[in-house]
Amino acid sequence: MGTSPKPSSMLDTQRLMEGMDIGLAEKRVAAYVRAHGREIISIPLSEISRACNVSDATVVRFCRHLGYKGLKDFKIALASEQNVAQQSADLPIDWNDTLPQLKEKVFAGCIKALQCSSVTLSDTAVIRAVEALNKADNIDVYAVGGSVPIASYLRHQLMKLGIRSSVYSDSQSMQLSFSQLGENDVALAISCSGKTQEVVRALSSAASLGATTLCLTNSKQSPLAREASISMITSGNRFFGEDYNTYSRLSQLAVVDILYAGLIVMRGPQHQDKLDSRNRTAKA
């Protein structure tokens, strides 16, 4: 059975599915995808296969018949298409918007940014990042401007796990930081654009000293992502004017909590019990 050419839009995908020469199991997947449209972006593989009463392999095979490598590749294409649609739609805040309209737009923007980020954030990158943070002797976090609150929140979450980390938000302190890093340390840089020069330079220097380098950014083609050994890619939509950072911050906060949850699970209940006991002693 040959591979169909990739559809250029969700509508084309539906037309292509209608004419596909596939078995009954894949037809159930096709019907499910048609019924859920772009909502499929946020539905896990296991849930799709369970709802269609098929194996995970059947869902992947269906995506391959559409011309994609698998479900992940299919979702990324839909997310990219959705991003383009959002930028030309009425989601960005307008001067004439009423407060009820602003409320709806902001919530819609937040929801869609999170949905897209759930696709662009690589599972492999998350696993590698959690493993690196768990083993690190020192964790240094680089951020400037609007990324600093994200960095501070990361530090706060790590502290709750008994993991010490430091946040550096200016070029001078970053320089002092990376000069002391080694191969058992982690440097994590946060920048929506991935182009902030101080942050890019700091991560590059940390890498040259053997530290494991992580980044949290919106573009895997950015200078920051190219410098990092592990890139966690989020997504953001236009908020007002040319501001693409506002919704991205929400996605980045979600990534911080994913890392936090991953570390909790990796360290196990015995580690949490020990921390809880220590905290109770400190409060006594």
XYZ file of N, CA and C in Angstrom:
852
model
N 0.856 -1.195 0.000
C 0.000 0.000 0.000
C 0.888 1.238 0.000
N 0.712 2.148 -0.924
C 1.560 3.323 -1.042
C 1.232 4.379 -0.015
N 2.180 5.289 0.161
C 1.987 6.388 1.101
C 1.367 7.572 0.386
N 0.328 8.147 0.946
C -0.345 9.284 0.334
C 0.483 10.539 0.528
N 0.334 11.533 -0.368
C 1.037 12.802 -0.162
C 0.498 13.505 1.055
N 1.378 14.216 1.761
C 0.942 14.919 2.972
C -0.113 15.961 2.649
N -1.212 15.986 3.402
C -2.223 17.026 3.207
C -1.692 18.360 3.678
N -2.166 19.440 3.084
C -1.686 20.773 3.445
C -2.540 21.444 4.502
N -3.678 20.863 4.852
C -4.515 21.432 5.902
C -5.383 20.341 6.498
N -6.031 20.654 7.616
C -6.905 19.676 8.257
C -8.040 19.288 7.324
N -8.559 20.230 6.557
C -9.637 19.931 5.613
C -9.148 18.945 4.559
N -7.937 19.169 4.028
C -7.370 18.248 3.058
C -7.159 16.874 3.671
N -6.791 16.846 4.933
C -6.605 15.576 5.641
C -7.911 14.796 5.651
N -9.016 15.487 5.937
C -10.306 14.809 5.979
C -10.684 14.265 4.601
N -10.436 15.052 3.547
C -10.747 14.594 2.191
C -9.903 13.382 1.818
N -8.624 13.432 2.237
C -7.707 12.346 1.921
C -8.111 11.078 2.651
N -8.557 11.216 3.899
C -8.962 10.054 4.677
C -10.171 9.372 4.044
N -11.060 10.170 3.464
C -12.282 9.601 2.879
C -11.967 8.683 1.703
N -10.861 8.968 1.008
C -10.532 8.167 -0.167
C -9.425 7.162 0.068
N -8.985 6.997 1.307
C -7.870 6.097 1.598
C -8.289 4.636 1.522
N -7.416 3.813 0.956
C -7.641 2.372 0.880
C -7.033 1.729 2.119
N -7.803 1.689 3.195
C -7.301 1.183 4.472
C -8.281 0.175 5.056
N -7.804 -0.590 6.049
C -8.634 -1.597 6.684
C -9.640 -1.003 7.646
N -10.479 -1.863 8.205
C -11.550 -1.416 9.100
C -11.001 -0.743 10.353
N -9.894 -1.283 10.892
C -9.320 -0.715 12.113
C -8.863 0.712 11.874
N -8.166 0.950 10.766
C -7.693 2.292 10.451
C -8.846 3.219 10.087
N -9.935 2.668 9.556
C -11.107 3.492 9.263
C -11.730 4.022 10.556
N -11.654 3.222 11.617
C -12.160 3.701 12.906
C -11.295 4.861 13.419
N -9.978 4.747 13.186
C -9.083 5.837 13.570
C -9.398 7.078 12.740
N -9.636 6.884 11.448
C -9.960 8.006 10.556
C -11.230 8.714 11.016
N -12.236 7.926 11.394
C -13.498 8.514 11.864
C -13.277 9.289 13.163
N -12.441 8.747 14.018
C -12.152 9.414 15.301
C -11.447 10.743 15.065
N -10.467 10.751 14.164
C -9.738 11.981 13.844
C -10.674 13.013 13.231
N -11.541 12.569 12.319
C -12.508 13.490 11.699
C -13.425 14.091 12.757
N -13.859 13.264 13.711
C -14.809 13.728 14.730
C -14.176 14.739 15.680
N -12.880 14.618 15.932
C -12.226 15.478 16.926
C -11.451 16.638 16.317
N -11.210 16.591 15.005
C -10.535 17.725 14.353
C -9.215 18.064 15.016
N -8.985 19.364 15.227
C -7.710 19.806 15.806
C -7.578 19.478 17.292
N -8.665 19.042 17.908
C -8.571 18.606 19.307
C -7.654 17.398 19.446
N -7.410 16.699 18.344
C -6.568 15.505 18.364
C -5.165 15.836 18.851
N -4.769 17.110 18.725
C -3.436 17.545 19.150
C -3.180 17.217 20.620
N -4.187 17.356 21.448
C -4.006 17.176 22.898
C -4.434 15.801 23.397
N -4.796 14.879 22.498
C -5.246 13.543 22.907
C -4.085 12.556 22.800
N -3.732 11.877 23.879
C -2.605 10.932 23.860
C -2.869 9.732 22.948
N -1.796 9.131 22.485
C -1.883 7.950 21.624
C -2.699 6.850 22.280
N -2.456 6.591 23.563
C -3.150 5.504 24.254
C -4.656 5.736 24.292
N -5.066 6.994 24.436
C -6.500 7.306 24.495
C -7.151 7.131 23.123
N -6.439 7.513 22.066
C -6.964 7.341 20.706
C -7.152 5.858 20.402
N -6.110 5.065 20.677
C -6.195 3.629 20.375
C -7.281 2.953 21.201
N -7.415 3.368 22.476
C -8.455 2.775 23.333
C -9.853 3.132 22.841
N -10.040 4.399 22.453
C -11.353 4.840 21.969
C -11.738 4.148 20.665
N -10.748 3.846 19.843
C -11.008 3.208 18.545
C -10.952 1.686 18.616
N -10.575 1.167 19.813
C -10.439 -0.271 20.002
C -9.431 -0.860 19.014
N -8.300 -0.187 18.887
C -7.218 -0.656 18.020
C -5.907 -0.577 18.804
N -4.853 -1.119 18.227
C -3.544 -1.048 18.862
C -2.891 0.303 18.580
N -1.888 0.653 19.396
C -1.124 1.883 19.145
C -0.489 1.839 17.761
N -0.031 0.657 17.372
C 0.624 0.501 16.063
C -0.328 0.844 14.912
N -1.614 0.558 15.099
C -2.601 0.867 14.054
C -2.742 2.373 13.871
N -2.742 3.117 14.969
C -2.833 4.576 14.895
C -1.610 5.138 14.182
N -0.434 4.624 14.529
C 0.809 5.081 13.890
C 0.782 4.745 12.402
N 0.320 3.559 12.074
C 0.248 3.142 10.661
C -0.708 4.042 9.876
N -1.805 4.416 10.490
C -2.754 5.323 9.844
C -2.083 6.660 9.513
N -1.313 7.199 10.481
C -0.608 8.470 10.248
C 0.412 8.335 9.120
N 1.050 7.191 9.060
C 2.035 6.960 7.990
C 1.362 6.911 6.626
N 0.167 6.375 6.584
C -0.573 6.362 5.322
C -0.954 7.768 4.876
N -1.023 8.695 5.850
C -1.277 10.099 5.512
C -0.004 10.819 5.059
N 1.142 10.154 5.217
C 2.400 10.756 4.781
C 3.270 11.263 5.918
N 2.917 10.913 7.156
C 3.686 11.362 8.315
C 4.457 10.192 8.914
N 5.475 10.508 9.705
C 6.294 9.463 10.333
C 5.525 8.733 11.420
N 4.569 9.418 12.004
C 3.782 8.831 13.080
C 2.832 9.857 13.645
N 2.216 9.538 14.792
C 1.232 10.445 15.392
C 1.869 11.769 15.789
N 3.081 11.707 16.345
C 3.766 12.923 16.783
C 3.972 13.877 15.607
N 4.449 13.341 14.486
C 4.696 14.145 13.293
C 3.388 14.747 12.780
N 2.316 13.964 12.828
C 0.998 14.435 12.406
C 0.516 15.570 13.294
N 0.700 15.415 14.626
C 0.272 16.452 15.565
C 1.079 17.739 15.384
N 2.374 17.593 15.154
C 3.221 18.781 14.956
C 2.758 19.571 13.739
N 2.398 18.859 12.671
C 1.902 19.527 11.462
C 0.606 20.280 11.752
N -0.295 19.645 12.510
C -1.555 20.304 12.858
C -1.317 21.503 13.765
N -0.375 21.355 14.715
C -0.077 22.458 15.627
C 0.513 23.638 14.875
N 1.389 23.353 13.908
C 1.997 24.421 13.109
C 0.937 25.136 12.288
N 0.035 24.366 11.716
C -1.059 24.945 10.932
C -1.945 25.797 11.827
N -2.185 25.308 13.041
C -3.031 26.036 13.982
C -2.382 27.350 14.399
N -1.067 27.328 14.608
C -0.343 28.551 14.967
C -0.494 29.616 13.900
N -0.353 29.187 12.634
C -0.500 30.123 11.526
C -1.903 30.698 11.488
N -2.887 29.812 11.716
C -4.282 30.264 11.705
C -4.549 31.250 12.830
N -3.972 30.981 13.984
C -4.184 31.861 15.137
C -3.632 33.247 14.876
N -2.468 33.312 14.217
C -1.823 34.597 14.002
C -2.627 35.483 13.055
N -3.449 34.853 12.220
C -4.253 35.647 11.293
C -5.701 35.778 11.772
N -6.024 35.099 12.865
C -7.395 35.144 13.383
C -7.554 36.295 14.359
N -8.655 36.288 15.127
C -8.960 37.415 15.994
C -8.489 37.198 17.421
N -7.539 36.237 17.637
C -7.056 36.001 18.989
C -6.239 37.161 19.557
N -5.344 37.797 18.767
C -4.591 38.920 19.349
C -5.526 40.014 19.853
N -5.152 40.618 20.958
C -5.968 41.676 21.556
C -6.013 42.894 20.637
N -7.205 43.460 20.527
C -7.415 44.599 19.634
C -7.865 45.803 20.462
N -7.579 47.001 19.934
C -7.930 48.231 20.657
C -9.429 48.344 20.934
N -10.247 47.742 20.092
C -11.708 47.891 20.232
C -12.362 46.775 21.043
N -11.564 45.860 21.593
C -12.129 44.744 22.340
C -12.792 45.207 23.634
N -13.914 44.567 23.949
C -14.563 44.806 25.241
C -13.898 43.893 26.279
N -14.170 44.145 27.552
C -13.585 43.298 28.592
C -14.034 41.835 28.478
N -15.322 41.567 28.177
C -15.705 40.158 27.964
C -14.941 39.521 26.799
N -14.714 40.291 25.715
C -13.951 39.764 24.582
C -12.498 39.494 24.984
N -11.934 40.401 25.767
C -10.564 40.210 26.240
C -10.447 38.947 27.082
N -11.457 38.743 27.944
C -11.442 37.544 28.783
C -11.431 36.289 27.915
N -12.294 36.230 26.931
C -12.385 35.059 26.061
C -11.104 34.858 25.264
N -10.541 35.953 24.757
C -9.324 35.843 23.946
C -8.131 35.359 24.763
N -7.996 35.894 25.960
C -6.854 35.507 26.790
C -6.960 34.041 27.186
N -8.146 33.593 27.598
C -8.297 32.186 27.943
C -8.060 31.290 26.730
N -8.605 31.688 25.584
C -8.417 30.889 24.365
C -6.939 30.830 23.978
N -6.248 31.965 24.107
C -4.831 32.004 23.789
C -4.009 31.114 24.707
N -4.339 31.133 25.995
C -3.640 30.283 26.968
C -3.848 28.802 26.656
N -5.093 28.443 26.397
C -5.422 27.041 26.125
C -4.704 26.543 24.883
N -4.715 27.347 23.824
C -4.098 26.911 22.569
C -2.584 26.867 22.677
N -2.007 27.793 23.431
C -0.553 27.766 23.630
C -0.146 26.493 24.361
N -0.924 26.100 25.351
C -0.622 24.876 26.094
C -0.809 23.640 25.222
N -1.856 23.639 24.408
C -2.091 22.507 23.512
C -0.939 22.345 22.530
N -0.512 23.458 21.931
C 0.587 23.396 20.964
C 1.888 22.998 21.650
N 2.107 23.498 22.854
C 3.344 23.172 23.574
C 3.398 21.698 23.948
N 2.245 21.087 24.185
C 2.230 19.662 24.518
C 2.719 18.827 23.342
N 2.657 19.399 22.134
C 3.149 18.710 20.940
C 4.609 19.053 20.663
N 4.952 20.347 20.749
C 6.316 20.759 20.411
C 7.337 20.351 21.476
N 6.879 20.117 22.711
C 7.781 19.682 23.779
C 8.067 18.193 23.612
N 9.313 17.875 23.314
C 9.703 16.495 23.049
C 9.693 15.656 24.324
N 9.098 14.458 24.234
C 9.115 13.535 25.371
C 10.550 13.172 25.744
N 11.369 12.946 24.717
C 12.772 12.590 24.946
C 13.508 13.704 25.667
N 13.239 14.948 25.264
C 13.898 16.087 25.908
C 13.513 16.178 27.381
N 12.247 15.935 27.689
C 11.786 15.984 29.079
C 12.483 14.906 29.906
N 12.546 13.697 29.371
C 13.191 12.586 30.080
C 14.660 12.901 30.349
N 15.349 13.373 29.311
C 16.780 13.682 29.469
C 16.997 14.841 30.443
N 16.099 15.834 30.399
C 16.231 16.990 31.301
C 16.047 16.584 32.754
N 15.036 15.765 33.027
C 14.790 15.315 34.397
C 15.968 14.482 34.903
N 16.494 13.614 34.055
C 17.645 12.795 34.445
C 18.858 13.670 34.753
N 19.083 14.690 33.914
C 20.227 15.575 34.122
C 20.082 16.371 35.410
N 18.906 16.904 35.666
C 18.669 17.673 36.888
C 18.804 16.799 38.132
N 18.350 15.561 38.010
C 18.397 14.653 39.154
C 19.823 14.302 39.553
N 20.737 14.243 38.584
C 22.118 13.835 38.851
C 23.056 15.008 39.116
N 22.602 16.232 38.860
C 23.497 17.391 38.893
C 24.005 17.708 40.290
N 25.299 18.076 40.365
C 25.862 18.582 41.619
C 25.412 20.022 41.851
N 25.408 20.803 40.773
C 24.969 22.204 40.820
C 24.067 22.488 39.635
N 23.061 23.327 39.857
C 22.158 23.739 38.779
C 22.150 25.261 38.727
N 22.617 25.815 37.615
C 22.604 27.258 37.406
C 21.591 27.592 36.324
N 20.753 28.571 36.596
C 19.693 28.951 35.667
C 19.951 30.368 35.170
N 19.959 30.558 33.834
C 20.231 31.854 33.221
C 18.951 32.407 32.601
N 18.628 33.658 32.922
C 17.439 34.304 32.366
C 17.542 35.809 32.565
N 16.944 36.565 31.648
C 16.877 38.015 31.803
C 15.452 38.473 31.495
N 15.127 39.681 31.947
C 13.829 40.277 31.630
C 12.656 39.435 32.098
N 11.697 39.230 31.196
C 10.477 38.504 31.539
C 10.679 37.029 31.821
N 11.868 36.498 31.498
C 12.138 35.083 31.780
C 12.578 34.846 33.222
N 12.941 35.905 33.923
C 13.435 35.762 35.294
C 12.380 35.148 36.229
N 11.102 35.577 36.158
C 10.109 34.935 37.039
C 9.979 33.434 36.799
N 10.156 32.992 35.550
C 10.103 31.558 35.252
C 11.275 30.859 35.928
N 12.456 31.482 35.821
C 13.655 30.921 36.446
C 13.501 30.853 37.967
N 12.923 31.896 38.560
C 12.721 31.926 40.010
C 11.724 30.861 40.452
N 10.704 30.641 39.641
C 9.726 29.599 39.961
C 10.373 28.218 39.893
N 11.249 28.014 38.900
C 11.973 26.750 38.803
C 12.810 26.531 40.059
N 13.512 27.565 40.480
C 14.337 27.459 41.690
C 13.467 27.124 42.905
N 12.303 27.760 42.991
C 11.386 27.497 44.110
C 10.938 26.035 44.119
N 10.584 25.500 42.950
C 10.122 24.112 42.867
C 11.244 23.135 43.205
N 12.460 23.440 42.756
C 13.588 22.580 43.084
C 13.875 22.595 44.585
N 13.738 23.770 45.211
C 13.957 23.877 46.652
C 12.984 22.989 47.418
N 11.760 22.877 46.946
C 10.762 22.031 47.603
C 11.186 20.565 47.603
N 12.055 20.211 46.645
C 12.564 18.842 46.558
C 13.907 18.689 47.260
N 14.373 19.768 47.877
C 15.671 19.714 48.533
C 16.830 19.846 47.575
N 16.569 20.355 46.356
C 17.613 20.520 45.345
C 18.016 21.986 45.296
N 19.270 22.260 45.507
C 19.759 23.638 45.471
C 20.042 24.069 44.039
N 19.661 25.300 43.725
C 19.954 25.869 42.405
C 20.129 27.374 42.568
N 20.691 28.012 41.557
C 20.906 29.457 41.586
C 20.405 30.073 40.296
N 19.854 31.280 40.381
C 19.372 32.012 39.211
C 20.273 33.213 38.974
N 20.711 33.378 37.727
C 21.576 34.498 37.338
C 20.871 35.292 36.238
N 20.714 36.601 36.476
C 19.900 37.409 35.567
C 20.643 38.598 34.959
N 21.964 38.621 35.077
C 22.743 39.663 34.401
C 24.053 39.050 33.918
N 24.657 39.677 32.924
C 25.828 39.093 32.262
C 27.006 38.897 33.212
N 27.201 39.824 34.160
C 28.331 39.710 35.074
C 28.197 38.496 35.999
N 27.022 38.314 36.589
C 26.824 37.163 37.468
C 26.844 35.856 36.677
N 26.339 35.877 35.450
C 26.407 34.682 34.605
C 27.853 34.290 34.359
N 28.692 35.287 34.097
C 30.103 35.034 33.827
C 30.781 34.397 35.042
N 30.459 34.895 36.226
C 31.013 34.317 37.445
C 30.518 32.887 37.644
N 29.269 32.661 37.251
C 28.672 31.340 37.418
C 29.338 30.307 36.533
N 29.359 30.554 35.214
C 29.826 29.499 34.323
C 31.325 29.237 34.448
N 32.068 30.176 35.032
C 33.498 29.944 35.215
C 33.760 28.868 36.270
N 32.711 28.528 37.052
C 32.876 27.544 38.124
C 32.166 26.224 37.836
N 31.629 26.103 36.633
C 30.887 24.893 36.295
C 31.811 23.775 35.817
N 31.334 22.539 35.974
C 32.071 21.376 35.499
C 31.136 20.354 34.894
N 31.671 19.185 34.592
C 30.902 18.185 33.860
C 29.787 17.533 34.685
N 29.798 17.710 35.989
C 28.721 17.155 36.816
C 27.627 18.178 37.115
N 27.715 19.332 36.446
C 26.769 20.415 36.687
C 25.813 20.597 35.511
N 24.715 21.314 35.763
C 23.721 21.622 34.733
C 23.550 23.131 34.627
N 23.530 23.628 33.397
C 23.197 25.031 33.131
C 21.910 25.032 32.309
N 20.915 25.748 32.804
C 19.619 25.799 32.119
C 19.309 27.250 31.763
N 19.105 27.521 30.489
C 18.843 28.882 30.020
C 17.395 29.010 29.558
N 16.773 30.147 29.906
C 15.379 30.396 29.537
C 15.290 31.674 28.712
N 14.699 31.561 27.534
C 14.478 32.725 26.658
C 13.422 32.356 25.636
N 12.343 33.126 25.563
C 11.279 32.826 24.596
C 11.803 32.868 23.165
N 12.518 33.922 22.827
C 13.020 34.072 21.461
C 14.209 33.169 21.190
N 14.978 32.865 22.238
C 16.190 32.083 22.057
C 17.322 32.889 21.448
N 17.167 34.210 21.466
C 18.167 35.079 20.839
C 18.840 36.034 21.826
N 18.473 35.965 23.097
C 19.048 36.865 24.092
C 20.547 36.586 24.227
N 21.363 37.561 23.832
C 22.791 37.311 23.681
C 23.472 36.892 24.972
N 23.161 37.571 26.103
C 23.814 37.215 27.362
C 23.548 35.766 27.730
N 22.315 35.331 27.512
C 21.921 33.975 27.875
C 22.574 32.963 26.942
N 22.600 33.273 25.650
C 23.218 32.376 24.674
C 24.710 32.224 24.964
N 25.384 33.350 25.242
C 26.816 33.302 25.534
C 27.095 32.500 26.807
N 26.269 32.702 27.821
C 26.461 31.982 29.085
C 26.312 30.475 28.886
N 25.307 30.067 28.124
C 25.091 28.637 27.905
C 26.230 28.040 27.079
N 26.690 28.796 26.090
C 27.809 28.335 25.260
C 29.060 28.130 26.108
N 29.330 29.065 27.007
C 30.505 28.955 27.874
C 30.371 27.775 28.831
N 29.153 27.565 29.354
C 28.918 26.428 30.246
C 29.166 25.114 29.518
N 28.754 25.049 28.265
C 28.959 23.837 27.462
C 30.445 23.576 27.239
N 31.213 24.647 27.009
C 32.647 24.490 26.751
C 33.388 23.960 27.974
N 32.791 24.118 29.166
C 33.404 23.633 30.397
C 32.913 22.233 30.777
N 32.095 21.666 29.929
C 31.641 20.296 30.138
C 30.315 20.141 30.841
N 29.660 21.236 31.209
C 28.371 21.137 31.888
C 27.291 20.666 30.915
N 26.285 19.977 31.436
C 25.120 19.613 30.623
C 24.271 20.855 30.445
N 23.918 21.173 29.210
C 23.206 22.421 28.934
C 21.773 22.146 28.482
N 20.834 22.817 29.149
C 19.411 22.718 28.833
C 18.897 24.099 28.446
N 17.870 24.126 27.619
C 17.233 25.410 27.340
C 15.726 25.241 27.254
N 15.038 26.331 27.546
C 13.582 26.413 27.462
C 13.283 27.605 26.577
N 12.793 27.341 25.357
C 12.625 28.403 24.370
C 11.509 28.057 23.393
N 11.185 28.995 22.515
C 10.082 28.784 21.565
C 10.512 28.242 20.214
N 11.791 28.333 19.897
C 12.232 27.946 18.552
C 13.424 26.997 18.594
N 13.266 25.830 17.976
C 14.381 24.883 17.936
C 15.447 25.307 16.932
N 15.147 26.352 16.137
C 16.135 26.891 15.194
C 16.875 28.081 15.772
N 16.579 28.460 17.007
C 17.180 29.647 17.613
C 18.629 29.382 18.018
N 19.440 30.448 18.177
C 20.823 30.278 18.644
C 20.903 29.537 19.974
N 19.964 29.809 20.877
C 19.985 29.156 22.184
C 19.764 27.654 22.050
N 18.785 27.255 21.245
C 18.503 25.829 21.049
C 19.681 25.118 20.392
N 20.379 25.815 19.508
C 21.545 25.209 18.852
C 22.695 25.004 19.831
N 22.765 25.838 20.867
C 23.830 25.711 21.860
C 23.541 24.610 22.879
N 22.267 24.358 23.148
C 21.873 23.441 24.217
C 21.991 21.982 23.792
N 22.373 21.142 24.727
C 22.392 19.708 24.444
C 20.990 19.118 24.583
N 20.142 19.783 25.353
C 18.748 19.352 25.515
C 17.855 20.579 25.359
N 16.989 20.570 24.356
C 16.117 21.721 24.081
C 14.664 21.370 24.381
N 14.048 22.170 25.230
C 12.629 22.008 25.533
C 11.881 23.142 24.841
N 11.114 22.783 23.822
C 10.483 23.776 22.944
C 9.015 23.965 23.309
N 8.652 25.208 23.591
C 7.257 25.546 23.879
C 6.687 26.371 22.734
N 5.435 26.741 22.864
C 4.760 27.480 21.794
C 3.989 28.649 22.389
N 3.917 29.726 21.634
C 3.161 30.894 22.080
C 2.486 31.577 20.916
N 1.367 32.207 21.176
C 0.626 32.924 20.141
C 0.750 34.423 20.364
N 0.419 35.185 19.357
C 0.510 36.639 19.468
C -0.511 37.144 20.478
N -0.053 37.971 21.394
C -0.918 38.502 22.450
C -1.419 39.897 22.081
N -0.504 40.839 21.938
C -0.868 42.206 21.543
C 0.286 42.767 20.714
N -0.049 43.326 19.577
C 1.007 43.813 18.699
C 1.877 42.655 18.249
N 3.174 42.779 18.481
C 4.107 41.711 18.103
C 4.571 40.907 19.317
N 3.832 40.966 20.416
C 4.206 40.267 21.639
C 3.809 38.792 21.561
N 4.812 37.921 21.401
C 4.572 36.486 21.364
C 5.001 35.820 22.675
N 5.381 36.620 23.663
C 5.954 36.058 24.876
C 4.942 35.757 25.970
N 3.844 36.509 26.013
C 2.912 36.397 27.133
C 2.371 34.985 27.302
N 1.830 34.397 26.231
C 1.300 33.046 26.329
C 2.421 32.025 26.509
N 3.596 32.348 25.962
C 4.738 31.436 26.105
C 5.124 31.251 27.558
N 5.000 32.312 28.348
C 5.361 32.211 29.768
C 4.507 31.154 30.465
N 3.234 31.101 30.102
C 2.346 30.115 30.710
C 2.813 28.702 30.349
N 3.188 28.503 29.098
C 3.681 27.198 28.665
C 4.966 26.835 29.394
N 5.833 27.822 29.592
C 7.099 27.556 30.275
C 6.877 27.206 31.742
N 5.916 27.857 32.372
C 5.567 27.489 33.754
C 5.089 26.035 33.821
N 4.339 25.628 32.810
C 3.860 24.242 32.762
C 5.035 23.280 32.626
N 6.039 23.651 31.821
C 7.221 22.797 31.654
C 7.963 22.665 32.984
N 8.076 23.764 33.719
C 8.729 23.711 35.028
C 8.017 22.701 35.926
N 6.699 22.709 35.911
C 5.963 21.766 36.751
C 6.088 20.332 36.252
N 6.256 20.162 34.932
C 6.506 18.822 34.391
C 7.845 18.299 34.913
N 8.869 19.153 34.896
C 10.188 18.764 35.414
C 10.095 18.443 36.913
N 9.370 19.287 37.639
C 9.183 19.092 39.075
C 8.497 17.751 39.354
N 7.423 17.475 38.616
C 6.700 16.214 38.804
C 7.581 15.024 38.438
N 8.364 15.182 37.353
C 9.258 14.113 36.943
C 10.299 13.792 37.995
N 10.829 14.830 38.633
C 11.823 14.635 39.686
C 11.203 13.972 40.919
N 9.964 14.362 41.245
C 9.265 13.740 42.373
C 9.149 12.231 42.149
N 8.664 11.854 40.959
C 8.448 10.443 40.650
C 9.779 9.695 40.587
N 10.797 10.310 39.984
C 12.096 9.656 39.852
C 12.734 9.391 41.209
N 12.569 10.314 42.140
C 13.201 10.168 43.457
C 12.410 9.255 44.387
N 11.138 9.045 44.083
C 10.363 8.065 44.831
C 9.749 8.595 46.112
N 8.785 7.852 46.659
C 8.056 8.296 47.863
C 8.943 8.411 49.091
N 10.010 7.584 49.154
C 10.877 7.632 50.327
C 11.597 8.978 50.431
N 11.939 9.561 49.279
C 12.599 10.866 49.274
C 11.636 11.946 49.765
N 10.383 11.869 49.318
C 9.389 12.855 49.732
C 9.075 12.725 51.214
N 9.026 11.481 51.701
C 8.783 11.261 53.127
C 9.888 11.891 53.968
N 11.144 11.758 53.499
C 12.278 12.322 54.231
C 12.209 13.846 54.252
N 11.816 14.435 53.103
C 11.688 15.892 53.038
C 10.568 16.387 53.947
N 9.444 15.674 53.935
C 8.309 16.069 54.784
C 8.704 16.015 56.259
N 9.456 14.972 56.617
C 9.894 14.836 58.007
C 10.840 15.977 58.384
N 11.735 16.313 57.476
C 12.677 17.406 57.720
C 11.951 18.732 57.884
N 10.926 18.956 57.037
C 10.162 20.207 57.103
C 9.378 20.312 58.418
N 8.838 19.177 58.868
C 8.093 19.201 60.129
C 9.023 19.510 61.301
N 10.249 18.971 61.229
C 11.230 19.232 62.279
C 11.625 20.700 62.294
N 11.791 21.279 61.109
C 12.185 22.682 60.997
C 11.107 23.628 61.540
N 9.846 23.220 61.385
C 8.737 24.075 61.843
C 8.484 23.932 63.343
N 8.969 22.843 63.925
C 8.697 22.576 65.350
C 9.415 23.567 66.249
